[in-house]
mmCIF file of C-alpha atoms in Angstrom:
data_model
loop_
_atom_site.group_PDB
_atom_site.id
_atom_site.type_symbol
_atom_site.label_atom_id
_atom_site.label_comp_id
_atom_site.label_asym_id
_atom_site.label_seq_id
_atom_site.Cartn_x
_atom_site.Cartn_y
_atom_site.Cartn_z
ATOM 1 C CA UNK D 1 -6.671 -20.085 9.130
ATOM 2 C CA UNK D 2 -7.081 -16.430 9.236
ATOM 3 C CA UNK D 3 -10.808 -15.981 10.289
ATOM 4 C CA UNK D 4 -10.655 -12.378 11.913
ATOM 5 C CA UNK D 5 -14.651 -12.028 12.779
ATOM 6 C CA UNK D 6 -17.866 -13.985 11.891
ATOM 7 C CA UNK D 7 -20.630 -12.099 11.329
ATOM 8 C CA UNK D 8 -23.138 -14.328 10.208
ATOM 9 C CA UNK D 9 -26.760 -14.141 10.911
ATOM 10 C CA UNK D 10 -29.849 -16.341 10.427
ATOM 11 C CA UNK D 11 -29.779 -14.682 6.682
ATOM 12 C CA UNK D 12 -26.345 -15.164 5.826
ATOM 13 C CA UNK D 13 -23.200 -16.363 6.278
ATOM 14 C CA UNK D 14 -20.790 -13.405 6.603
ATOM 15 C CA UNK D 15 -16.974 -13.836 7.100
ATOM 16 C CA UNK D 16 -14.069 -11.484 7.541
ATOM 17 C CA UNK D 17 -10.396 -12.462 6.770
ATOM 18 C CA UNK D 18 -7.087 -10.758 7.700
ATOM 19 C CA UNK D 19 -4.225 -11.382 5.443
ATOM 20 C CA UNK D 20 -1.031 -12.576 7.244
ATOM 21 C CA UNK D 21 2.672 -13.091 6.076
ATOM 22 C CA UNK D 22 2.299 -16.778 6.437
ATOM 23 C CA UNK D 23 -0.919 -16.933 4.308
ATOM 24 C CA UNK D 24 -0.259 -19.309 1.546
ATOM 25 C CA UNK D 25 -2.454 -18.031 -1.683
ATOM 26 C CA UNK D 26 -1.926 -20.586 -4.521
ATOM 27 C CA UNK D 27 -3.125 -18.981 -7.329
ATOM 28 C CA UNK D 28 -3.603 -22.289 -9.312
ATOM 29 C CA UNK D 29 -5.450 -24.033 -6.774
ATOM 30 C CA UNK D 30 -7.416 -20.988 -5.749
ATOM 31 C CA UNK D 31 -8.579 -18.906 -8.539
ATOM 32 C CA UNK D 32 -10.857 -20.086 -11.158
ATOM 33 C CA UNK D 33 -9.382 -20.677 -14.718
ATOM 34 C CA UNK D 34 -12.066 -18.216 -16.206
ATOM 35 C CA UNK D 35 -10.464 -15.246 -14.152
ATOM 36 C CA UNK D 36 -6.734 -15.857 -15.256
ATOM 37 C CA UNK D 37 -6.702 -13.370 -17.849
ATOM 38 C CA UNK D 38 -8.705 -10.709 -15.619
ATOM 39 C CA UNK D 39 -6.178 -10.658 -13.041
ATOM 40 C CA UNK D 40 -3.128 -10.887 -14.871
ATOM 41 C CA UNK D 41 -2.810 -6.756 -14.478
ATOM 42 C CA UNK D 42 -3.463 -6.368 -11.214
ATOM 43 C CA UNK D 43 -1.399 -4.787 -8.612
ATOM 44 C CA UNK D 44 -0.192 -7.565 -5.633
ATOM 45 C CA UNK D 45 -2.185 -5.939 -3.160
ATOM 46 C CA UNK D 46 -5.247 -6.492 -5.379
ATOM 47 C CA UNK D 47 -4.234 -9.858 -6.210
ATOM 48 C CA UNK D 48 -4.149 -11.245 -2.648
ATOM 49 C CA UNK D 49 -7.510 -9.684 -1.696
ATOM 50 C CA UNK D 50 -8.901 -11.691 -4.674
ATOM 51 C CA UNK D 51 -7.454 -14.679 -3.637
ATOM 52 C CA UNK D 52 -7.884 -14.156 -0.208
ATOM 53 C CA UNK D 53 -12.023 -14.200 -1.085
ATOM 54 C CA UNK D 54 -11.341 -17.632 -2.843
ATOM 55 C CA UNK D 55 -9.910 -18.661 0.136
ATOM 56 C CA UNK D 56 -13.277 -17.729 2.015
ATOM 57 C CA UNK D 57 -15.519 -19.418 -0.333
ATOM 58 C CA UNK D 58 -13.157 -22.597 -0.376
ATOM 59 C CA UNK D 59 -13.690 -22.679 3.441
ATOM 60 C CA UNK D 60 -17.833 -22.919 2.824
ATOM 61 C CA UNK D 61 -18.435 -24.107 -0.495
ATOM 62 C CA UNK D 62 -15.477 -25.496 -1.902
ATOM 63 C CA UNK D 63 -16.903 -26.635 -4.988
ATOM 64 C CA UNK D 64 -18.207 -23.325 -6.020
ATOM 65 C CA UNK D 65 -16.599 -20.471 -8.419
ATOM 66 C CA UNK D 66 -16.799 -16.467 -8.005
ATOM 67 C CA UNK D 67 -17.562 -15.370 -11.823
ATOM 68 C CA UNK D 68 -18.418 -12.103 -13.035
ATOM 69 C CA UNK D 69 -21.148 -10.512 -15.661
ATOM 70 C CA UNK D 70 -19.398 -7.399 -16.518
ATOM 71 C CA UNK D 71 -17.888 -6.084 -12.757
ATOM 72 C CA UNK D 72 -20.794 -7.979 -10.898
ATOM 73 C CA UNK D 73 -19.413 -11.119 -9.054
ATOM 74 C CA UNK D 74 -21.699 -14.373 -8.921
ATOM 75 C CA UNK D 75 -21.678 -17.665 -7.615
ATOM 76 C CA UNK D 76 -21.400 -20.590 -9.945
ATOM 77 C CA UNK D 77 -23.103 -22.436 -9.271
ATOM 78 C CA UNK D 78 -25.716 -19.970 -8.803
ATOM 79 C CA UNK D 79 -27.741 -21.367 -6.070
ATOM 80 C CA UNK D 80 -26.700 -18.313 -3.602
ATOM 81 C CA UNK D 81 -26.176 -14.517 -3.580
ATOM 82 C CA UNK D 82 -22.719 -13.395 -2.466
ATOM 83 C CA UNK D 83 -21.222 -9.927 -2.129
ATOM 84 C CA UNK D 84 -17.620 -9.508 -2.093
ATOM 85 C CA UNK D 85 -15.438 -6.511 -0.259
ATOM 86 C CA UNK D 86 -11.827 -6.120 0.803
ATOM 87 C CA UNK D 87 -9.293 -3.722 1.913
ATOM 88 C CA UNK D 88 -6.202 -4.828 2.587
ATOM 89 C CA UNK D 89 -5.328 -6.417 4.793
ATOM 90 C CA UNK D 90 -9.417 -7.433 5.094
ATOM 91 C CA UNK D 91 -11.408 -9.081 2.777
ATOM 92 C CA UNK D 92 -14.635 -10.334 3.113
ATOM 93 C CA UNK D 93 -17.428 -12.587 1.561
ATOM 94 C CA UNK D 94 -21.168 -12.915 2.276
ATOM 95 C CA UNK D 95 -23.414 -15.759 1.120
ATOM 96 C CA UNK D 96 -26.679 -15.976 1.139
ATOM 97 C CA UNK D 97 -30.553 -17.342 -0.139
ATOM 98 C CA UNK D 98 -31.225 -13.445 -0.305
ATOM 99 C CA UNK D 99 -29.699 -10.072 -1.798
ATOM 100 C CA UNK D 100 -27.248 -9.124 0.136
ATOM 101 C CA UNK D 101 -24.545 -6.335 0.161
ATOM 102 C CA UNK D 102 -21.149 -5.697 2.013
ATOM 103 C CA UNK D 103 -18.693 -3.395 2.324
ATOM 104 C CA UNK D 104 -15.169 -2.478 4.303
ATOM 105 C CA UNK D 105 -13.947 0.581 5.096
ATOM 106 C CA UNK D 106 -11.145 2.627 6.660
ATOM 107 C CA UNK D 107 -11.730 5.601 8.693
ATOM 108 C CA UNK D 108 -9.749 8.207 6.468
ATOM 109 C CA UNK D 109 -9.670 12.303 6.945
ATOM 110 C CA UNK D 110 -9.566 12.191 2.923
ATOM 111 C CA UNK D 111 -13.630 11.635 3.046
ATOM 112 C CA UNK D 112 -14.349 14.820 4.356
ATOM 113 C CA UNK D 113 -12.909 16.309 0.929
ATOM 114 C CA UNK D 114 -15.590 13.826 -1.156
ATOM 115 C CA UNK D 115 -18.563 14.189 0.830
ATOM 116 C CA UNK D 116 -20.425 16.250 -1.803
ATOM 117 C CA UNK D 117 -20.354 13.502 -4.303
ATOM 118 C CA UNK D 118 -22.468 11.202 -1.962
ATOM 119 C CA UNK D 119 -23.832 13.394 0.751
ATOM 120 C CA UNK D 120 -27.527 14.735 1.081
ATOM 121 C CA UNK D 121 -28.218 17.165 2.989
ATOM 122 C CA UNK D 122 -30.893 15.378 5.102
ATOM 123 C CA UNK D 123 -27.939 12.814 5.996
ATOM 124 C CA UNK D 124 -25.849 16.048 6.817
ATOM 125 C CA UNK D 125 -28.431 17.064 9.643
ATOM 126 C CA UNK D 126 -27.852 14.079 11.720
ATOM 127 C CA UNK D 127 -23.959 14.002 11.881
ATOM 128 C CA UNK D 128 -22.186 14.779 15.102
ATOM 129 C CA UNK D 129 -19.901 17.330 13.923
ATOM 130 C CA UNK D 130 -17.408 15.811 16.570
ATOM 131 C CA UNK D 131 -17.589 12.394 15.145
ATOM 132 C CA UNK D 132 -18.108 13.793 11.505
ATOM 133 C CA UNK D 133 -15.160 11.411 9.702
ATOM 134 C CA UNK D 134 -17.202 7.996 11.646
ATOM 135 C CA UNK D 135 -20.396 9.353 10.595
ATOM 136 C CA UNK D 136 -19.327 9.992 6.566
ATOM 137 C CA UNK D 137 -17.397 6.774 6.087
ATOM 138 C CA UNK D 138 -20.297 4.796 7.749
ATOM 139 C CA UNK D 139 -22.821 6.547 5.415
ATOM 140 C CA UNK D 140 -20.513 5.911 2.039
ATOM 141 C CA UNK D 141 -20.029 2.368 3.166
ATOM 142 C CA UNK D 142 -23.505 1.724 3.567
ATOM 143 C CA UNK D 143 -24.334 3.417 0.000
ATOM 144 C CA UNK D 144 -21.920 1.142 -1.342
ATOM 145 C CA UNK D 145 -23.465 -1.776 -0.025
ATOM 146 C CA UNK D 146 -26.843 -0.751 -1.192
ATOM 147 C CA UNK D 147 -24.995 -0.442 -4.392
ATOM 148 C CA UNK D 148 -23.976 -3.946 -4.515
ATOM 149 C CA UNK D 149 -27.570 -5.087 -4.079
ATOM 150 C CA UNK D 150 -29.068 -2.554 -6.281
ATOM 151 C CA UNK D 151 -27.381 -0.827 -8.848
ATOM 152 C CA UNK D 152 -27.493 0.588 -11.985
ATOM 153 C CA UNK D 153 -25.491 2.654 -14.555
ATOM 154 C CA UNK D 154 -27.296 5.595 -14.362
ATOM 155 C CA UNK D 155 -27.747 6.595 -10.914
ATOM 156 C CA UNK D 156 -25.360 8.181 -8.340
ATOM 157 C CA UNK D 157 -24.383 7.597 -4.893
ATOM 158 C CA UNK D 158 -25.897 10.927 -3.795
ATOM 159 C CA UNK D 159 -29.173 10.929 -5.738
ATOM 160 C CA UNK D 160 -30.405 7.382 -5.392
ATOM 161 C CA UNK D 161 -29.184 5.957 -2.366
ATOM 162 C CA UNK D 162 -30.353 7.290 1.279
ATOM 163 C CA UNK D 163 -29.586 6.548 4.620
ATOM 164 C CA UNK D 164 -32.106 7.423 7.311
ATOM 165 C CA UNK D 165 -30.742 8.791 10.571
ATOM 166 C CA UNK D 166 -28.823 6.810 13.044
ATOM 167 C CA UNK D 167 -26.339 7.119 15.984
ATOM 168 C CA UNK D 168 -23.088 5.283 15.914
ATOM 169 C CA UNK D 169 -23.790 4.471 19.605
ATOM 170 C CA UNK D 170 -26.254 2.003 18.192
ATOM 171 C CA UNK D 171 -25.739 1.398 14.740
ATOM 172 C CA UNK D 172 -27.985 -1.738 13.946
ATOM 173 C CA UNK D 173 -31.528 -1.526 12.327
ATOM 174 C CA UNK D 174 -30.411 1.269 10.292
ATOM 175 C CA UNK D 175 -32.905 2.068 7.220
ATOM 176 C CA UNK D 176 -31.816 2.528 3.842
ATOM 177 C CA UNK D 177 -33.499 3.333 0.594
ATOM 178 C CA UNK D 178 -32.906 3.267 -3.012
ATOM 179 C CA UNK D 179 -35.186 5.480 -5.425
ATOM 180 C CA UNK D 180 -35.754 6.902 -8.409
ATOM 181 C CA UNK D 181 -38.939 7.688 -10.249
ATOM 182 C CA UNK D 182 -39.803 4.575 -10.830
ATOM 183 C CA UNK D 183 -38.573 2.123 -8.048
ATOM 184 C CA UNK D 184 -38.415 3.043 -3.982
ATOM 185 C CA UNK D 185 -37.061 0.016 -1.990
ATOM 186 C CA UNK D 186 -36.096 -0.110 1.682
ATOM 187 C CA UNK D 187 -33.338 -1.996 3.295
ATOM 188 C CA UNK D 188 -32.392 -2.865 6.995
ATOM 189 C CA UNK D 189 -28.734 -2.356 7.778
ATOM 190 C CA UNK D 190 -25.980 -2.797 10.653
ATOM 191 C CA UNK D 191 -22.429 -1.599 11.280
ATOM 192 C CA UNK D 192 -19.855 -3.146 12.801
ATOM 193 C CA UNK D 193 -16.637 -1.273 14.381
ATOM 194 C CA UNK D 194 -12.911 -3.072 14.292
ATOM 195 C CA UNK D 195 -9.319 -1.693 14.280
ATOM 196 C CA UNK D 196 -9.539 1.573 12.144
ATOM 197 C CA UNK D 197 -12.446 0.013 9.929
ATOM 198 C CA UNK D 198 -16.340 -0.043 9.755
ATOM 199 C CA UNK D 199 -17.919 -3.173 7.947
ATOM 200 C CA UNK D 200 -21.631 -2.653 6.684
ATOM 201 C CA UNK D 201 -24.148 -5.216 5.862
ATOM 202 C CA UNK D 202 -27.430 -4.537 3.912
ATOM 203 C CA UNK D 203 -29.737 -7.998 3.464
#
């Protein structure tokens, strides 16, 4: 079993797995029949990520399926909330009675080139310049996790998703907000680090 880390808490089961070359990812066994057409044009790496998520699910809820409404995954039977994330060779699944959002991101210098697309002025104010890539990656990942809980086709990560000041030295109980002229919802988040990745959890 390729379990890499268990980030479960009293709110959610959150499992992170890492692909290994010996991994048995049988499409016929793991993938839901309803999704066969969806994956037929997938790149081999994306297919491995998709199947790895199903393998995680079968280890926890073997009689459930992951189906989609548009691009949003949901569980069938729909008795739990889920969130899915992957960045090869890692894949993760969160299962909870409440809304939950997770995201895994590699640290990469290229994120500095797109910060104008997601970073608010207030957020740039607490970034330590010698750790800029790390802060930007965590903020991006937190907003991706928030989006999985609270999304709209009309919202932008820069305008409608806000991360309050935090320190990389203690990345827990981070306050986040989703808002527009009608909505203002607050959430708590935490960040975990491993290898060259960050993993964000909002629940």
